[in-house]
Amino acid sequence: GTALKGAARGQRILWWDFGAQSGLNVGAGTGTPQLLIESVGGVNVFAHLPGNWAEVSLEHVVGTNPDVIVVADSVGNTAQARIEQARTDPALSQLRAVRENRFIVIPFSETTSGVRLLDGARRLADRVRAQAPWAAPYLPHTGPIISGETVEPPSHGAARPQTTTTQKDTPA
């Protein structure tokens, strides 16, 4: 309850599902992304859009300038691929969350309606709390991330590079 709700302290969160023909597919105003963001006290930057998911232009994404970007990790749609895309895309790389490496990776199985959804809320709360500007001093993580890979901090001189960790998604 309260431990989850206060985690984000109103941070603006972009839930990035995957790329789309004219931009990105993102979590909109209903559905599990919205539920998870609300459960930790965050603000979904696309909550005003109807439906569970919405296709938005890159310009619209850049205009939101989120504090944090959440990416679900799955076999066919890896979080690492989207993180790399964000770092190399001329528009997305300008987002503060990208420059500061503020990505939160959540196993896909924790982002859909089902028994693991509460695990997703807890993971989101823990990660958003750890990446907040008011969090304890930054200690770089050098351990494994998805499939044994590491998320390298941006090389363009970000003030506080962060590394996001997650457990490899395994069947329940």
JSON list of N, CA and C in Angstrom, two decimals, residues 128-158:
[
{"chain": "A", "resi": 128, "resn": "VAL", "atom": "N", "xyz": [12.17, 2.73, -9.05]},
{"chain": "A", "resi": 128, "resn": "VAL", "atom": "CA", "xyz": [11.93, 4.16, -9.17]},
{"chain": "A", "resi": 128, "resn": "VAL", "atom": "C", "xyz": [12.45, 4.88, -7.93]},
{"chain": "A", "resi": 129, "resn": "ARG", "atom": "N", "xyz": [12.33, 4.25, -6.77]},
{"chain": "A", "resi": 129, "resn": "ARG", "atom": "CA", "xyz": [12.85, 4.83, -5.54]},
{"chain": "A", "resi": 129, "resn": "ARG", "atom": "C", "xyz": [14.38, 4.91, -5.61]},
{"chain": "A", "resi": 130, "resn": "ALA", "atom": "N", "xyz": [15.02, 3.88, -6.11]},
{"chain": "A", "resi": 130, "resn": "ALA", "atom": "CA", "xyz": [16.48, 3.84, -6.19]},
{"chain": "A", "resi": 130, "resn": "ALA", "atom": "C", "xyz": [17.03, 4.85, -7.19]},
{"chain": "A", "resi": 131, "resn": "GLN", "atom": "N", "xyz": [16.26, 5.21, -8.20]},
{"chain": "A", "resi": 131, "resn": "GLN", "atom": "CA", "xyz": [16.75, 6.12, -9.23]},
{"chain": "A", "resi": 131, "resn": "GLN", "atom": "C", "xyz": [16.34, 7.57, -9.00]},
{"chain": "A", "resi": 132, "resn": "ALA", "atom": "N", "xyz": [15.59, 7.82, -7.96]},
{"chain": "A", "resi": 132, "resn": "ALA", "atom": "CA", "xyz": [15.10, 9.16, -7.71]},
{"chain": "A", "resi": 132, "resn": "ALA", "atom": "C", "xyz": [16.24, 10.11, -7.34]},
{"chain": "A", "resi": 133, "resn": "PRO", "atom": "N", "xyz": [16.09, 11.38, -7.70]},
{"chain": "A", "resi": 133, "resn": "PRO", "atom": "CA", "xyz": [17.12, 12.36, -7.36]},
{"chain": "A", "resi": 133, "resn": "PRO", "atom": "C", "xyz": [17.39, 12.46, -5.86]},
{"chain": "A", "resi": 134, "resn": "TRP", "atom": "N", "xyz": [16.39, 12.13, -5.04]},
{"chain": "A", "resi": 134, "resn": "TRP", "atom": "CA", "xyz": [16.55, 12.23, -3.59]},
{"chain": "A", "resi": 134, "resn": "TRP", "atom": "C", "xyz": [17.06, 10.92, -2.98]},
{"chain": "A", "resi": 135, "resn": "ALA", "atom": "N", "xyz": [17.37, 9.93, -3.82]},
{"chain": "A", "resi": 135, "resn": "ALA", "atom": "CA", "xyz": [17.80, 8.62, -3.33]},
{"chain": "A", "resi": 135, "resn": "ALA", "atom": "C", "xyz": [19.17, 8.70, -2.68]},
{"chain": "A", "resi": 136, "resn": "ALA", "atom": "N", "xyz": [19.52, 7.62, -2.01]},
{"chain": "A", "resi": 136, "resn": "ALA", "atom": "CA", "xyz": [20.85, 7.52, -1.39]},
{"chain": "A", "resi": 136, "resn": "ALA", "atom": "C", "xyz": [21.93, 7.72, -2.44]},
{"chain": "A", "resi": 137, "resn": "PRO", "atom": "N", "xyz": [23.16, 8.01, -2.01]},
{"chain": "A", "resi": 137, "resn": "PRO", "atom": "CA", "xyz": [24.24, 8.23, -2.97]},
{"chain": "A", "resi": 137, "resn": "PRO", "atom": "C", "xyz": [24.35, 7.08, -3.97]},
{"chain": "A", "resi": 138, "resn": "TYR", "atom": "N", "xyz": [24.65, 7.44, -5.19]},
{"chain": "A", "resi": 138, "resn": "TYR", "atom": "CA", "xyz": [24.73, 6.47, -6.28]},
{"chain": "A", "resi": 138, "resn": "TYR", "atom": "C", "xyz": [25.91, 5.53, -6.11]},
{"chain": "A", "resi": 139, "resn": "LEU", "atom": "N", "xyz": [25.63, 4.25, -6.16]},
{"chain": "A", "resi": 139, "resn": "LEU", "atom": "CA", "xyz": [26.67, 3.24, -6.16]},
{"chain": "A", "resi": 139, "resn": "LEU", "atom": "C", "xyz": [26.53, 2.45, -7.44]},
{"chain": "A", "resi": 140, "resn": "PRO", "atom": "N", "xyz": [27.51, 2.52, -8.34]},
{"chain": "A", "resi": 140, "resn": "PRO", "atom": "CA", "xyz": [27.35, 1.84, -9.62]},
{"chain": "A", "resi": 140, "resn": "PRO", "atom": "C", "xyz": [27.22, 0.34, -9.43]},
{"chain": "A", "resi": 141, "resn": "HIS", "atom": "N", "xyz": [26.39, -0.25, -10.26]},
{"chain": "A", "resi": 141, "resn": "HIS", "atom": "CA", "xyz": [26.18, -1.70, -10.23]},
{"chain": "A", "resi": 141, "resn": "HIS", "atom": "C", "xyz": [26.96, -2.30, -11.39]},
{"chain": "A", "resi": 142, "resn": "THR", "atom": "N", "xyz": [27.76, -3.28, -11.10]},
{"chain": "A", "resi": 142, "resn": "THR", "atom": "CA", "xyz": [28.56, -3.88, -12.16]},
{"chain": "A", "resi": 142, "resn": "THR", "atom": "C", "xyz": [28.16, -5.32, -12.42]},
{"chain": "A", "resi": 143, "resn": "GLY", "atom": "N", "xyz": [27.09, -5.76, -11.80]},
{"chain": "A", "resi": 143, "resn": "GLY", "atom": "CA", "xyz": [26.65, -7.14, -11.94]},
{"chain": "A", "resi": 143, "resn": "GLY", "atom": "C", "xyz": [25.84, -7.37, -13.20]},
{"chain": "A", "resi": 144, "resn": "PRO", "atom": "N", "xyz": [25.30, -8.57, -13.33]},
{"chain": "A", "resi": 144, "resn": "PRO", "atom": "CA", "xyz": [24.58, -8.93, -14.56]},
{"chain": "A", "resi": 144, "resn": "PRO", "atom": "C", "xyz": [23.23, -8.24, -14.67]},
{"chain": "A", "resi": 145, "resn": "ILE", "atom": "N", "xyz": [22.85, -8.04, -15.88]},
{"chain": "A", "resi": 145, "resn": "ILE", "atom": "CA", "xyz": [21.49, -7.58, -16.19]},
{"chain": "A", "resi": 145, "resn": "ILE", "atom": "C", "xyz": [20.90, -8.65, -17.09]},
{"chain": "A", "resi": 146, "resn": "ILE", "atom": "N", "xyz": [19.93, -8.32, -17.87]},
{"chain": "A", "resi": 146, "resn": "ILE", "atom": "CA", "xyz": [19.22, -9.26, -18.71]},
{"chain": "A", "resi": 146, "resn": "ILE", "atom": "C", "xyz": [20.19, -10.18, -19.44]},
{"chain": "A", "resi": 147, "resn": "SER", "atom": "N", "xyz": [20.02, -11.46, -19.29]},
{"chain": "A", "resi": 147, "resn": "SER", "atom": "CA", "xyz": [20.80, -12.48, -19.98]},
{"chain": "A", "resi": 147, "resn": "SER", "atom": "C", "xyz": [22.30, -12.28, -19.80]},
{"chain": "A", "resi": 148, "resn": "GLY", "atom": "N", "xyz": [22.73, -11.77, -18.66]},
{"chain": "A", "resi": 148, "resn": "GLY", "atom": "CA", "xyz": [24.15, -11.62, -18.39]},
{"chain": "A", "resi": 148, "resn": "GLY", "atom": "C", "xyz": [24.79, -10.39, -19.00]},
{"chain": "A", "resi": 149, "resn": "GLU", "atom": "N", "xyz": [24.01, -9.53, -19.66]},
{"chain": "A", "resi": 149, "resn": "GLU", "atom": "CA", "xyz": [24.57, -8.33, -20.26]},
{"chain": "A", "resi": 149, "resn": "GLU", "atom": "C", "xyz": [24.53, -7.20, -19.23]},
{"chain": "A", "resi": 150, "resn": "THR", "atom": "N", "xyz": [25.31, -6.17, -19.46]},
{"chain": "A", "resi": 150, "resn": "THR", "atom": "CA", "xyz": [25.23, -4.99, -18.62]},
{"chain": "A", "resi": 150, "resn": "THR", "atom": "C", "xyz": [24.75, -3.82, -19.44]},
{"chain": "A", "resi": 151, "resn": "VAL", "atom": "N", "xyz": [24.05, -2.91, -18.79]},
{"chain": "A", "resi": 151, "resn": "VAL", "atom": "CA", "xyz": [23.62, -1.68, -19.43]},
{"chain": "A", "resi": 151, "resn": "VAL", "atom": "C", "xyz": [24.73, -0.67, -19.16]},
{"chain": "A", "resi": 152, "resn": "GLU", "atom": "N", "xyz": [25.44, -0.32, -20.18]},
{"chain": "A", "resi": 152, "resn": "GLU", "atom": "CA", "xyz": [26.55, 0.62, -20.02]},
{"chain": "A", "resi": 152, "resn": "GLU", "atom": "C", "xyz": [26.03, 2.04, -19.89]},
{"chain": "A", "resi": 153, "resn": "PRO", "atom": "N", "xyz": [26.64, 2.84, -19.02]},
{"chain": "A", "resi": 153, "resn": "PRO", "atom": "CA", "xyz": [26.22, 4.24, -18.93]},
{"chain": "A", "resi": 153, "resn": "PRO", "atom": "C", "xyz": [26.53, 4.97, -20.23]},
{"chain": "A", "resi": 154, "resn": "PRO", "atom": "N", "xyz": [25.80, 6.03, -20.53]},
{"chain": "A", "resi": 154, "resn": "PRO", "atom": "CA", "xyz": [26.06, 6.77, -21.75]},
{"chain": "A", "resi": 154, "resn": "PRO", "atom": "C", "xyz": [27.48, 7.32, -21.75]},
{"chain": "A", "resi": 155, "resn": "SER", "atom": "N", "xyz": [28.07, 7.42, -22.91]},
{"chain": "A", "resi": 155, "resn": "SER", "atom": "CA", "xyz": [29.46, 7.87, -23.02]},
{"chain": "A", "resi": 155, "resn": "SER", "atom": "C", "xyz": [29.58, 9.37, -23.23]},
{"chain": "A", "resi": 156, "resn": "HIS", "atom": "N", "xyz": [28.48, 10.09, -23.25]},
{"chain": "A", "resi": 156, "resn": "HIS", "atom": "CA", "xyz": [28.53, 11.51, -23.55]},
{"chain": "A", "resi": 156, "resn": "HIS", "atom": "C", "xyz": [28.54, 12.40, -22.32]},
{"chain": "A", "resi": 157, "resn": "GLY", "atom": "N", "xyz": [29.05, 11.87, -21.19]},
{"chain": "A", "resi": 157, "resn": "GLY", "atom": "CA", "xyz": [29.28, 12.71, -20.02]},
{"chain": "A", "resi": 157, "resn": "GLY", "atom": "C", "xyz": [28.07, 12.98, -19.15]},
{"chain": "A", "resi": 158, "resn": "ALA", "atom": "N", "xyz": [27.16, 12.06, -19.02]},
{"chain": "A", "resi": 158, "resn": "ALA", "atom": "CA", "xyz": [26.02, 12.26, -18.13]},
{"chain": "A", "resi": 158, "resn": "ALA", "atom": "C", "xyz": [26.52, 12.41, -16.70]}
]
